Coordinates of C-alpha atoms in Angstrom, one line a residue:
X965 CA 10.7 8.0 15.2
X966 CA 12.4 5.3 17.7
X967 CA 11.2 1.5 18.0
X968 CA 7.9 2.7 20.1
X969 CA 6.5 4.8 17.2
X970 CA 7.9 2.1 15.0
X971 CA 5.8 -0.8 16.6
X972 CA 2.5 1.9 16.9
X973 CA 3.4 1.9 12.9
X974 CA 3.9 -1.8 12.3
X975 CA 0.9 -2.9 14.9
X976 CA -1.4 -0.4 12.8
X977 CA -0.4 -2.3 9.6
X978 CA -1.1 -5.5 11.0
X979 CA -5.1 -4.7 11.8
X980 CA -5.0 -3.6 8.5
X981 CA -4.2 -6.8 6.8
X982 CA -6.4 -8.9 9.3
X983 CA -9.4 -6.6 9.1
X984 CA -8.9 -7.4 5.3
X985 CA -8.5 -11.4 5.8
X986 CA -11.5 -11.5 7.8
X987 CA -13.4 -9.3 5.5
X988 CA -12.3 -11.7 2.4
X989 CA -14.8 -14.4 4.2
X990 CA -18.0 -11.6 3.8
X991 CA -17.1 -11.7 -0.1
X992 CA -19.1 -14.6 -2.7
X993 CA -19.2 -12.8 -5.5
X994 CA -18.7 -9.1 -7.1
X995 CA -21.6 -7.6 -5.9
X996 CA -20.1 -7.9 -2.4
X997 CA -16.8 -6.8 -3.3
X998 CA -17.7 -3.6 -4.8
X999 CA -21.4 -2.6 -3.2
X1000 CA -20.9 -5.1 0.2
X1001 CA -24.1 -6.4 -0.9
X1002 CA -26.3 -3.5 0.0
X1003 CA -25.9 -4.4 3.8
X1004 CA -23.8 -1.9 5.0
X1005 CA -25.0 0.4 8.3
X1006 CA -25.8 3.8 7.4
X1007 CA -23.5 4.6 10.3
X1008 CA -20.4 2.7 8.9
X1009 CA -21.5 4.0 5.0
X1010 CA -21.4 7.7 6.1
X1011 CA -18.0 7.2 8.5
X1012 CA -16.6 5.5 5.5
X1013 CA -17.9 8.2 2.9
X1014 CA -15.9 11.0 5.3
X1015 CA -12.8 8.9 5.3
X1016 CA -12.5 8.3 1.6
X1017 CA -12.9 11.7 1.1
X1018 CA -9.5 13.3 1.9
X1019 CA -5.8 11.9 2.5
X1020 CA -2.3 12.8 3.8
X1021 CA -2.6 15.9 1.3
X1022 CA -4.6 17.7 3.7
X1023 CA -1.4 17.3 6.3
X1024 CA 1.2 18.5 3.6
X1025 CA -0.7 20.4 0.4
X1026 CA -4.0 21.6 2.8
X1027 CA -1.2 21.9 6.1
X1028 CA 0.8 24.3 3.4
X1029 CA -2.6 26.7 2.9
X1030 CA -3.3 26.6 6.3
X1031 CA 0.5 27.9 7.3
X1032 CA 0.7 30.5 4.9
X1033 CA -3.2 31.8 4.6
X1034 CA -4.7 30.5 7.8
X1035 CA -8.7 29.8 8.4
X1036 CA -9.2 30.4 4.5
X1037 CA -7.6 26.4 4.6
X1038 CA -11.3 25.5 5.9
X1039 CA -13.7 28.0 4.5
X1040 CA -12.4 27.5 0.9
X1041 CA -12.0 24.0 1.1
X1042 CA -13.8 21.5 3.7
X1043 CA -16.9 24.1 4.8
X1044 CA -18.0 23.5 0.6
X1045 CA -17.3 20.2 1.2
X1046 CA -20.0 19.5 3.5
X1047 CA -22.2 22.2 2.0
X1048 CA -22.1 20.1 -1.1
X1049 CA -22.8 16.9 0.5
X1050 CA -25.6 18.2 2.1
X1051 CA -27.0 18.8 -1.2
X1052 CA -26.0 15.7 -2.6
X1053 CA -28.2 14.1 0.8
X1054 CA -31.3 15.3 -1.3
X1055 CA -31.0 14.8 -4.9
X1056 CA -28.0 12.1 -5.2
X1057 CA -28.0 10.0 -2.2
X1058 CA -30.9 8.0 -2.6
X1059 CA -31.0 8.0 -6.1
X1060 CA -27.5 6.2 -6.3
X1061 CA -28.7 3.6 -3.9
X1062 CA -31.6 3.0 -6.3
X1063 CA -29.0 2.1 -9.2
X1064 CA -28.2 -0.9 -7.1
X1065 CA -31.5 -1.9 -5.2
X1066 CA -33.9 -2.0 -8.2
X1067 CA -31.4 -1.8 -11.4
X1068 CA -29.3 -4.2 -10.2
X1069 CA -25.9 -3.1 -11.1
X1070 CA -22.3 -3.5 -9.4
X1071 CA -20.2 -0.5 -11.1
X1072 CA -21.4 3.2 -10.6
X1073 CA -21.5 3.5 -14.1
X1074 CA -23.2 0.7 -15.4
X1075 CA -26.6 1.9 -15.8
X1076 CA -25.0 4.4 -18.4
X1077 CA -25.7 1.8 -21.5
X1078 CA -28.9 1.6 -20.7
X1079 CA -29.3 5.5 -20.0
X1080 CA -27.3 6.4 -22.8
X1081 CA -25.7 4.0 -24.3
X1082 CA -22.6 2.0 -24.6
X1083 CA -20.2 4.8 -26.0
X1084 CA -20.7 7.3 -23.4
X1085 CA -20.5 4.5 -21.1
X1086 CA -16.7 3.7 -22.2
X1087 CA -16.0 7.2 -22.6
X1088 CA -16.7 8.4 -18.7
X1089 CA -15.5 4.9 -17.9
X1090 CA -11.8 5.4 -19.7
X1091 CA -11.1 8.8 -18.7
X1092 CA -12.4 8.2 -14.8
X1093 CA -9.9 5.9 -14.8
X1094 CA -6.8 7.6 -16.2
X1095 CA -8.0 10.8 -13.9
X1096 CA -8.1 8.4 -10.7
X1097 CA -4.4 7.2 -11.8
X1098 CA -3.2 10.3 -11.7
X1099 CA -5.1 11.7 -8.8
X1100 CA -4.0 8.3 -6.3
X1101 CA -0.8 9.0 -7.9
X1102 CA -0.8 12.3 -5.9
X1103 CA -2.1 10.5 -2.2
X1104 CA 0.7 8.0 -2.6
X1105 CA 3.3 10.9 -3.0
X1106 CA 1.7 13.1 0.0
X1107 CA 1.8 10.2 2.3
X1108 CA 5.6 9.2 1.2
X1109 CA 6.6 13.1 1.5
X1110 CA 5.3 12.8 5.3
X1111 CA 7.1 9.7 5.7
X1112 CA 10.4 10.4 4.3
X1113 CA 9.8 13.5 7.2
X1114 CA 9.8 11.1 9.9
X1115 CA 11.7 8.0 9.0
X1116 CA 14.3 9.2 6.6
X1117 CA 13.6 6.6 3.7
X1118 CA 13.3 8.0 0.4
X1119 CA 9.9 8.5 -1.7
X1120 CA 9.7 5.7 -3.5
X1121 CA 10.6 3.3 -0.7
X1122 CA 7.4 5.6 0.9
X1123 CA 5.3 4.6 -2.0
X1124 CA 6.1 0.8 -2.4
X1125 CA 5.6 0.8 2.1
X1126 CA 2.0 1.9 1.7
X1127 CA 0.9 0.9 -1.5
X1128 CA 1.8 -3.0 -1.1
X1129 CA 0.0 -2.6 2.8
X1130 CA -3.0 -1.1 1.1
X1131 CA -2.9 -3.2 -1.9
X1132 CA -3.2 -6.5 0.6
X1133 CA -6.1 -5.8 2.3
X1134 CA -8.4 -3.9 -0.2
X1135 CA -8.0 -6.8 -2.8
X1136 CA -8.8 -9.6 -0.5
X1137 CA -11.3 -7.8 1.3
X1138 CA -13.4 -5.7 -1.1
X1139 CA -15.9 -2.6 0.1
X1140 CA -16.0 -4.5 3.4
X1141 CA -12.5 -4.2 4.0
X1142 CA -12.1 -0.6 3.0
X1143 CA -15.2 0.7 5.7
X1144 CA -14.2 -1.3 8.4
X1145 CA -10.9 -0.3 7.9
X1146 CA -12.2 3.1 7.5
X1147 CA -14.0 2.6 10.8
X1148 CA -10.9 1.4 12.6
X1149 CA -8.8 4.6 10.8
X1150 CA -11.0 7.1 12.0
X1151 CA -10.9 6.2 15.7
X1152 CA -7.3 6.5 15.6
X1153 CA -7.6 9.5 13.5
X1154 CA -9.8 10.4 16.2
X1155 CA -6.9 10.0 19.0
X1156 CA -4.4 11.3 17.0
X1157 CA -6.5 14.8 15.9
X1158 CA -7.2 15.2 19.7
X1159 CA -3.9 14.7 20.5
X1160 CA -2.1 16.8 18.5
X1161 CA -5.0 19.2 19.4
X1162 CA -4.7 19.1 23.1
X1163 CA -0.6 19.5 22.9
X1164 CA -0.8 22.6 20.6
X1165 CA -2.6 24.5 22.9
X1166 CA -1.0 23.2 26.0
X1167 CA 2.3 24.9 24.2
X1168 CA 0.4 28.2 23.6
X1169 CA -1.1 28.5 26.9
X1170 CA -4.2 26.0 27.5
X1171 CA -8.0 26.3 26.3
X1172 CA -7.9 29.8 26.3
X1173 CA -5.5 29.7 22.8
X1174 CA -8.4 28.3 20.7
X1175 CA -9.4 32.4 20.6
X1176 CA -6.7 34.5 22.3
X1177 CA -3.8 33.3 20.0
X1178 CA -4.8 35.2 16.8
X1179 CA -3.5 38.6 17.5
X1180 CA 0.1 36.9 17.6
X1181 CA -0.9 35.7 13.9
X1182 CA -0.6 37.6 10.8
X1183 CA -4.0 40.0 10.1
X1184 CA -5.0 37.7 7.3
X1185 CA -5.0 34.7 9.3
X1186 CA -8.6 35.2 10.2
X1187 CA -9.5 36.1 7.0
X1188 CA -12.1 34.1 5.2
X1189 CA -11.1 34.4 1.5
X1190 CA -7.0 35.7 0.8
X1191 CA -4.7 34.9 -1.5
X1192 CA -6.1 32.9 -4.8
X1193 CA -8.4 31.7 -2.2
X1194 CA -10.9 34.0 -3.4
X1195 CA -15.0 34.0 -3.0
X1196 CA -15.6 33.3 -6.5
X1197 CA -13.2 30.4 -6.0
X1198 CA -14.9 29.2 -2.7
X1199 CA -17.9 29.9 -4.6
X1200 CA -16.0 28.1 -8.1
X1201 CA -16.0 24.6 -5.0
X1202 CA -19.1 24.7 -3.8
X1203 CA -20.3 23.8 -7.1
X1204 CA -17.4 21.3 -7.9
X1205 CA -17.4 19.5 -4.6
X1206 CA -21.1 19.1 -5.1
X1207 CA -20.9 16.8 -7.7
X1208 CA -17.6 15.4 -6.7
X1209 CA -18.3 14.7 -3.1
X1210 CA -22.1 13.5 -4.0
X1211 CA -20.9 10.5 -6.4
X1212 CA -18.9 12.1 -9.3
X1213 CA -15.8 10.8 -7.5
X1214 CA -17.1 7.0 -7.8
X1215 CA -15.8 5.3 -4.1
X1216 CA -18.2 8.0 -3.0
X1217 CA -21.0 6.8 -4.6
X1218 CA -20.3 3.1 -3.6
X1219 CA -20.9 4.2 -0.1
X1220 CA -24.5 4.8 -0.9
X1221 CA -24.8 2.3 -3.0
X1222 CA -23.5 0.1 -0.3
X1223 CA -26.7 0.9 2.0
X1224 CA -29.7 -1.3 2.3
X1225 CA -31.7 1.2 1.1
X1226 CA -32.4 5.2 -0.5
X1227 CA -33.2 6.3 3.3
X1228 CA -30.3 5.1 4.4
X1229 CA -28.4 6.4 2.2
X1230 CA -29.3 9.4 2.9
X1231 CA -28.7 9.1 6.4
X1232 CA -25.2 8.2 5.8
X1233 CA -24.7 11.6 3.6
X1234 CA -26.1 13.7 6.1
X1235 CA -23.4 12.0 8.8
X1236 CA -20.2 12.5 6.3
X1237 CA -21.9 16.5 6.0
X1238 CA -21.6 16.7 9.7
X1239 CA -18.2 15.3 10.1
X1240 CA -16.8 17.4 7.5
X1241 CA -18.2 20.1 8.9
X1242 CA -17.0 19.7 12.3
X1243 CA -14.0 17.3 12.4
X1244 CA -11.3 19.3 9.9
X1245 CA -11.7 22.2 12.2
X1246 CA -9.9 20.5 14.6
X1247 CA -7.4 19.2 12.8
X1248 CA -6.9 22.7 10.6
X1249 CA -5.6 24.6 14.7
X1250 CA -2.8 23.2 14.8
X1251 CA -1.9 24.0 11.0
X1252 CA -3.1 27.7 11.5
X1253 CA -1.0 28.6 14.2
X1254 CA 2.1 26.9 13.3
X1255 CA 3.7 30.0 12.3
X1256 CA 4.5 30.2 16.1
X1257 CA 5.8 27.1 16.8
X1258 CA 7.7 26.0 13.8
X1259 CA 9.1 27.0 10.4
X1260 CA 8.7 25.7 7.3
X1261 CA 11.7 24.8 5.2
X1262 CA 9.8 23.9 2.1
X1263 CA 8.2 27.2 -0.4
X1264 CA 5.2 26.0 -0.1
X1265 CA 5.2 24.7 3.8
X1266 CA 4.0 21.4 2.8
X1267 CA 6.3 19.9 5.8
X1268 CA 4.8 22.2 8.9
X1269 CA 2.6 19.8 10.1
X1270 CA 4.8 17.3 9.8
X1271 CA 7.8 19.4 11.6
X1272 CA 4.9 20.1 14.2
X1273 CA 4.6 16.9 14.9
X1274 CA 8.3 15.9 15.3
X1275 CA 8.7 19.2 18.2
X1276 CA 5.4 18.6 20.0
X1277 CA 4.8 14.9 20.2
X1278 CA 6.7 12.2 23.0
X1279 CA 7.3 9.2 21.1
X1280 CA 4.6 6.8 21.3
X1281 CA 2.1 9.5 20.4
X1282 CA 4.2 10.6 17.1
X1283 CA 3.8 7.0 15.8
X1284 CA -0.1 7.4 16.3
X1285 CA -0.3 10.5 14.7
X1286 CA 2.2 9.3 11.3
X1287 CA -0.5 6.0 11.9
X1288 CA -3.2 9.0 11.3
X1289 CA -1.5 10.2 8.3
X1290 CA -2.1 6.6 7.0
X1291 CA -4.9 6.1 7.8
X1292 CA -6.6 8.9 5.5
X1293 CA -4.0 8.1 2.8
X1294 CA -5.0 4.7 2.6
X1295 CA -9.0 5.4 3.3
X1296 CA -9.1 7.4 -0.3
X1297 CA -6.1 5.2 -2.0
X1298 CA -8.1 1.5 -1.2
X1299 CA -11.7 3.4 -1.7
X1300 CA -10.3 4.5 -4.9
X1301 CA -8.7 1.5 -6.3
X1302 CA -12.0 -0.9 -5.7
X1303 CA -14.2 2.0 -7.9
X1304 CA -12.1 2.2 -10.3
X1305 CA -11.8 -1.8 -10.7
X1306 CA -15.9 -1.8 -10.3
X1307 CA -16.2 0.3 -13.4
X1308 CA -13.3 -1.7 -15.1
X1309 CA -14.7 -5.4 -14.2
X1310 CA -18.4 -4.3 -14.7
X1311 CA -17.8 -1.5 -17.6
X1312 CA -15.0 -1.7 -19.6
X1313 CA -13.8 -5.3 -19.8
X1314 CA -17.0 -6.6 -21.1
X1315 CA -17.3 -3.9 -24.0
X1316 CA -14.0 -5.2 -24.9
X1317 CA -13.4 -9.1 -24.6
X1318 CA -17.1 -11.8 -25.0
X1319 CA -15.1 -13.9 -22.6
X1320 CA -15.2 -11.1 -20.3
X1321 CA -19.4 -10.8 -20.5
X1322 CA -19.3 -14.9 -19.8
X1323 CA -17.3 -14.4 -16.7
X1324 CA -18.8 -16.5 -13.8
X1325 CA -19.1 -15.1 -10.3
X1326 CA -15.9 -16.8 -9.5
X1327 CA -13.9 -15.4 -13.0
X1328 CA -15.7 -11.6 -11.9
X1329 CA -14.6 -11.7 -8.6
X1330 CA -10.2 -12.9 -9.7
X1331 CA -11.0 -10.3 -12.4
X1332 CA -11.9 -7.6 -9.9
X1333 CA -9.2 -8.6 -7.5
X1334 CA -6.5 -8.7 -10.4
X1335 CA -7.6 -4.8 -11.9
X1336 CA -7.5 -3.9 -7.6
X1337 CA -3.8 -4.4 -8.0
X1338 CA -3.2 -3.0 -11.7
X1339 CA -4.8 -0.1 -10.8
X1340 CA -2.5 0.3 -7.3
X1341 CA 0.5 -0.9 -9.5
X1342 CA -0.1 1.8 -12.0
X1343 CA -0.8 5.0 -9.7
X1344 CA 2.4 4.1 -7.6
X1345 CA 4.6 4.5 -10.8
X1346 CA 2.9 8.0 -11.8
X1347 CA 3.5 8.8 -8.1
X1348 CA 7.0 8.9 -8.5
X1349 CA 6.6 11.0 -11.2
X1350 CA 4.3 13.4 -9.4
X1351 CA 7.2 16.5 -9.1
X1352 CA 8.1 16.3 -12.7
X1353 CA 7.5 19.9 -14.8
X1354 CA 4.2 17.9 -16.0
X1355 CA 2.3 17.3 -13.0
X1356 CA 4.3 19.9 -10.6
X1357 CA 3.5 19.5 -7.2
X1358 CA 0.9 17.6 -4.9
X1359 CA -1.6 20.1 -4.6
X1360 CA -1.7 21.4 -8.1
X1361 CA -2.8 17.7 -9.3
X1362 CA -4.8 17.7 -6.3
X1363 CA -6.8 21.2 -7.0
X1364 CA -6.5 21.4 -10.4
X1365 CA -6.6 18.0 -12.1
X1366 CA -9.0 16.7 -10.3
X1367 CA -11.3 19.5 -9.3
X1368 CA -11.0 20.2 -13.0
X1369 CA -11.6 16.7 -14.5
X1370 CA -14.3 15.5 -12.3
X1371 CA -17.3 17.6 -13.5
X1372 CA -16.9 16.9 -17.4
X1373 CA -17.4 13.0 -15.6
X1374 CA -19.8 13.7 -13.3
X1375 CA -22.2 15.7 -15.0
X1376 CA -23.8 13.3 -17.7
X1377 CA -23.2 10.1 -14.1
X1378 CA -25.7 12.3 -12.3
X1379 CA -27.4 14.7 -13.7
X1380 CA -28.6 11.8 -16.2
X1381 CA -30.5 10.3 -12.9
X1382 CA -32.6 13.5 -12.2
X1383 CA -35.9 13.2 -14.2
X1384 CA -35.3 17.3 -15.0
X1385 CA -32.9 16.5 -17.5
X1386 CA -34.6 13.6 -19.4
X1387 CA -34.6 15.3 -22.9
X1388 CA -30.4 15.0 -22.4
X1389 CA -29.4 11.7 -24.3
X1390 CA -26.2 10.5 -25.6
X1391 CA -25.4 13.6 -27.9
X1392 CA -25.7 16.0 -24.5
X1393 CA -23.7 13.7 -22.7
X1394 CA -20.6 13.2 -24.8
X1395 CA -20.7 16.5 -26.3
X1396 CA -20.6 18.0 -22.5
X1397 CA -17.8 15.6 -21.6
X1398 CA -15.7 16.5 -24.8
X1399 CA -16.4 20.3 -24.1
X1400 CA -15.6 19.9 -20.6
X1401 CA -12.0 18.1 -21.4
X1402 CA -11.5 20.7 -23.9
X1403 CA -12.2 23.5 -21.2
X1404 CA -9.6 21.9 -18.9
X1405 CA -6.8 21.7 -21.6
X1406 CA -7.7 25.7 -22.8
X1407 CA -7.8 27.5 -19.3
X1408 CA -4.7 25.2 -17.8
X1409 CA -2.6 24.8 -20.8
X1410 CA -3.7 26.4 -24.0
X1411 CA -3.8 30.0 -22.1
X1412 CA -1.5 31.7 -20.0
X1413 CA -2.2 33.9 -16.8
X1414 CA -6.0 32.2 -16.4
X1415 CA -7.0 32.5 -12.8
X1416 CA -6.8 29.5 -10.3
X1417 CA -10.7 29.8 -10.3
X1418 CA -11.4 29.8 -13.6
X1419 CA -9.1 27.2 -14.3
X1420 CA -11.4 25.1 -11.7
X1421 CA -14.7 26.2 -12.6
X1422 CA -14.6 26.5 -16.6
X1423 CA -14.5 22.2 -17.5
X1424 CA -17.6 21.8 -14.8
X1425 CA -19.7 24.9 -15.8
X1426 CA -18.9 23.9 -19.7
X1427 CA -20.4 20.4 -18.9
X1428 CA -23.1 21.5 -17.1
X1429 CA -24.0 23.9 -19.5
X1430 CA -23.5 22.0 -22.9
X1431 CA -25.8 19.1 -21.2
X1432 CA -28.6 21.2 -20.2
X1433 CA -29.0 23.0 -24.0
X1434 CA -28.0 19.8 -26.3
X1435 CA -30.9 18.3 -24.6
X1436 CA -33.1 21.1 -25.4
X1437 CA -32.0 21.8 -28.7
X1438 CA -31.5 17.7 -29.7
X1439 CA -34.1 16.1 -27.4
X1440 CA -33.3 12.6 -27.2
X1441 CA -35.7 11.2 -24.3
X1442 CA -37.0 7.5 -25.5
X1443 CA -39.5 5.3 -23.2
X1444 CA -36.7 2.8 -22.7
X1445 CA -35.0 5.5 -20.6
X1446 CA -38.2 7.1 -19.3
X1447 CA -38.4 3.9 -17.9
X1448 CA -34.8 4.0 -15.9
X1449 CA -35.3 7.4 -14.9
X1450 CA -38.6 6.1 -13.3
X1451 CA -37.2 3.4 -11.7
X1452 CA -34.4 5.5 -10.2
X1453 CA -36.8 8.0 -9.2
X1454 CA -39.6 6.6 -8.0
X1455 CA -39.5 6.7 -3.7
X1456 CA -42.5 4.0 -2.9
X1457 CA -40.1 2.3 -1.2
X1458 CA -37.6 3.8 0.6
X1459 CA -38.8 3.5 4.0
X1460 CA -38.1 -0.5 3.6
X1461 CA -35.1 -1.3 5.0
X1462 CA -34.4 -5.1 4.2
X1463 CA -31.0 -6.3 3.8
X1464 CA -30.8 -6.0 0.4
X1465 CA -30.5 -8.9 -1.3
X1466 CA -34.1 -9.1 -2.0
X1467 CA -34.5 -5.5 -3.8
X1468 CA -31.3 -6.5 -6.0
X1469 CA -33.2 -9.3 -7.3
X1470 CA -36.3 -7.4 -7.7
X1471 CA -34.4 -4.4 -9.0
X1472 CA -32.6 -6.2 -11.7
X1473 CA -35.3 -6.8 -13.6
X1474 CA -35.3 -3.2 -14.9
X1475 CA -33.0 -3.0 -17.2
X1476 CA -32.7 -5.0 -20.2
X1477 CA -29.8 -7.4 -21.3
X1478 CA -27.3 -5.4 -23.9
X1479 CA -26.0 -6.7 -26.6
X1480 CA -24.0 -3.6 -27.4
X1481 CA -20.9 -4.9 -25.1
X1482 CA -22.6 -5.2 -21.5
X1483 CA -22.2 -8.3 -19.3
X1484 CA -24.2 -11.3 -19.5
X1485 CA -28.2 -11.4 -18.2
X1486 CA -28.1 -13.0 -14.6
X1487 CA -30.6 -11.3 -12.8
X1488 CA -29.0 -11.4 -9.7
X1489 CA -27.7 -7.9 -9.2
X1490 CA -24.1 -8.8 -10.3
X1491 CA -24.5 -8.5 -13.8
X1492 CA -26.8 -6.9 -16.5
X1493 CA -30.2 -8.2 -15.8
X1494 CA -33.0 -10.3 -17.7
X1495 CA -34.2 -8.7 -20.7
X1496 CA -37.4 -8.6 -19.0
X1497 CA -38.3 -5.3 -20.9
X1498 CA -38.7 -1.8 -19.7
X1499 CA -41.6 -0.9 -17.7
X1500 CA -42.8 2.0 -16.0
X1501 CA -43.6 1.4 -12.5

């Protein structure tokens, strides 16, 4: 990089902080900071939702797959993606949205008292959080890796770099801040994955690469499934991403949350399903014939992209494209970081401190800001550690601890919103999260020589099955949460867009004030609402 790329780098940094400064003036209270008030575009919810889905491990750990195994890179990994989304367009989407709109609530999680109640709460709360430490940890060391490629400064200096830039502008600026500087990262994501795109196959011979270059590749370039890359482990995705991708991972369901209503939200899954869909095909071309232009040095060819980039690019450009590595980077990291202080503000800190469920809008919102940096503090120092024999490599934490993790979380989150599984109550739910846990320690850990696959699937199907038959065989379905599921389900009136203010206020008055550790009753969609009682609609 010389001082061209270098001011591309430093100018990018700079709209970051000021899109976060003016975004801090769009922010009263908690409700804004962590679900922008239920005003967001369906547009600007679904861009967002794509960008805070994937980061600079899709240019080193993803760019490594793609090197070594070819197309397999995208049919095993962002094809499920959208598949999954899709889904999650028809039974998750709207429901989600509902949480906010008519229950009233801030955090992803917060409805879980009232659905369960206030122990499986803190359990999906507590270990969502320690997974998400360890998972950011993992984006913060991909995007230093690719740094330390271009500029020469080590991986720590990498981490403090992007972790203080990000750290500015998502704790000043809230949800508002992370989608608009979404927006603004995916235009120059945009110009950087044409770019690169446009050189590639100006070096191979024009337009005419896209399809004539594969016979230069090796024979299992083309194929679908290779490797560990199997069907049963695209197959093994599909069913993780679902529930990851839909709202298990919890910035993803802020995005619909964030929407002024179920149809929109909606609309904004079925535009991150498109985009995933089309948009990492044209970043995976370069990856997959790279072979040709470059070679690896590292085993698992983590740096090809990256050594791509350095051959290919004239200065100027190069700095947009490192700007692009950024920019997903600190899409998932920011996304990331204001979920996981949602679930801590709204979720944990009032089941453990009474000053906590007195907090006033003012004391919520420094409390939320302060937990915004703990939380970036704390997955910085376990990215240093991210190499170490415990964690291994990027992609490992990426693929396994996270793909593994998420279901035994997600599972009870959303399948407890789908009227289908009413008869599964607390029991179902903590004894699938244990089991699930369990699963993930057994297969990655207590066995030797268990296939990649299995190792994915096993916590998520042991969730999703251990839910479905506790509730059959220890039915715990009450009226109280009849009456949640009904107001969750219930679609009268999705066509009404307003700007959602209105059906937070009329949607608080669902769920009752808890006494079991939930914040104070304030009916105004920003903390536990009015003990109004619970009535079917």
């Amino acid at each position: 990089m010389n001082s061209l790329d270098w001011a591309v780098l430093i100018g990018y940094f700079g709209v970051m902080v000021a899109i976060g400064v003016w975004s801090h003036k769009r922010v009263d209270d908690v409700g804004d900071f962590f679900t922008a008030g239920g005003r967001m575009p369906w547009w600007l919810s679904g861009i967002s939702h794509h960008m805070s889905g994937y980061s600079a491990v899709m240019f080193t750990g993803y760019a490594g797959i793609a090197y070594q195994y070819g197309v397999t890179s995208y049919v095993t990994w962002s094809f499920p993606i959208a598949i999954g989304i899709a889904i999650g367009a028809r039974l998750f989407a709207g429901r989600l949205n509902r949480l906010r709109s008519r229950l009233g609530v801030a955090s992803p999680l917060e409805y879980l008292k009232s659905r369960y109640n206030l122990p499986t709460q803190q359990a999906l709360a507590w270990s969502g959080v320690l997974l998400k430490i360890v998972d950011v940890g993992a984006k913060w060391a991909a995007i230093a890796t690719l740094l330390s490629v271009f500029t020469g400064i080590s991986l720590n200096q990498g981490i403090l770099l992007t972790g203080l830039i990000t750290g500015v502008y998502c704790t000043v600026g809230g949800l508002w801040a992370d989608a608009l500087t979404e927006l603004g990262q995916f235009v120059i994501q945009l110009l950087a994955g044409v770019a690169m795109l446009v050189t590639v196959m100006g070096e191979l011979g024009g337009v005419g690469s896209l399809w004539a270059v594969w016979d230069r590749l090796p024979d299992s370039h083309t194929e679908p499934t290779v490797g560990p890359y199997t069907l049963t482990f695209l197959l093994a995705y599909l069913f993780i991403k679902t529930f990851e991708y839909s709202g298990g991972m919890w910035n993803q369901a802020q995005r619909f949350m964030a929407t002024s209503s179920a149809r929109q939200a909606r609309r904004s899954a079925w535009l991150s399903a498109a985009l995933w869909f089309v948009w990492p095909a044209v970043l995976f071309f370069p990856m997959w014939v790279a072979p040709l232009l470059v070679r690896a040095e590292k085993p698992d060819a983590s740096d090809a992209y990256a050594l791509l980039t350095e051959r290919l690019l004239p200065h100027g450009l190069l700095g947009l494209v490192v700007v692009g590595f950024f920019s997903h980077t600190m899409a998932m990291c920011s996304s990331d970081a204001n979920a996981v202080s949602a679930v801590f503000t709204r979720d944990i800190a009032p089941a453990l401190s009474a000053r906590a469920r007195g907090w006033s809008h003012r004391a919520g919102l420094l409390a939320a800001r302060l937990s915004t940096v703990a939380f970036l503090g704390l997955s910085m120092a376990i990215a240093t550690q991210v190499d170490s024999p415990t964690f291994k490599d990027i992609i490992t934490v990426v693929i396994k601890w996270v793909a593994g993790l998420v279901g035994p979380i997600s599972i009870p989150f959303l399948l407890g919103m789908l009227r289908t599984f009413r008869r599964s109550g607390p029991t179902a739910a903590l004894g699938s999260w244990a089991a699930g846990l369990f699963a993930f320690w057994l297969t990655n850990y207590g066995l030797s020589e268990v296939q990649l696959q299995i190792q994915i699937v096993s916590p998520v199907a042991t969730s999703l099955v251990l839910f479905v038959v506790i509730g059959l065989v220890r039915p715990e379905a009450t009226a109280e949460r009849d009456a949640v599921l009904a107001r969750i389900n219930s679609e009268d009136d999705d066509d009404a867009d307003g700007d959602g203010d209105g059906a937070v206020a009329a949607g608080a008055r669902a769920l009752p004030a808890q006494g079991d550790g939930g914040a104070p009753a304030r009916g105004d969609g920003t903390g536990d609402v009015p003990d109004a009682g619970l009535r079917s609609p």
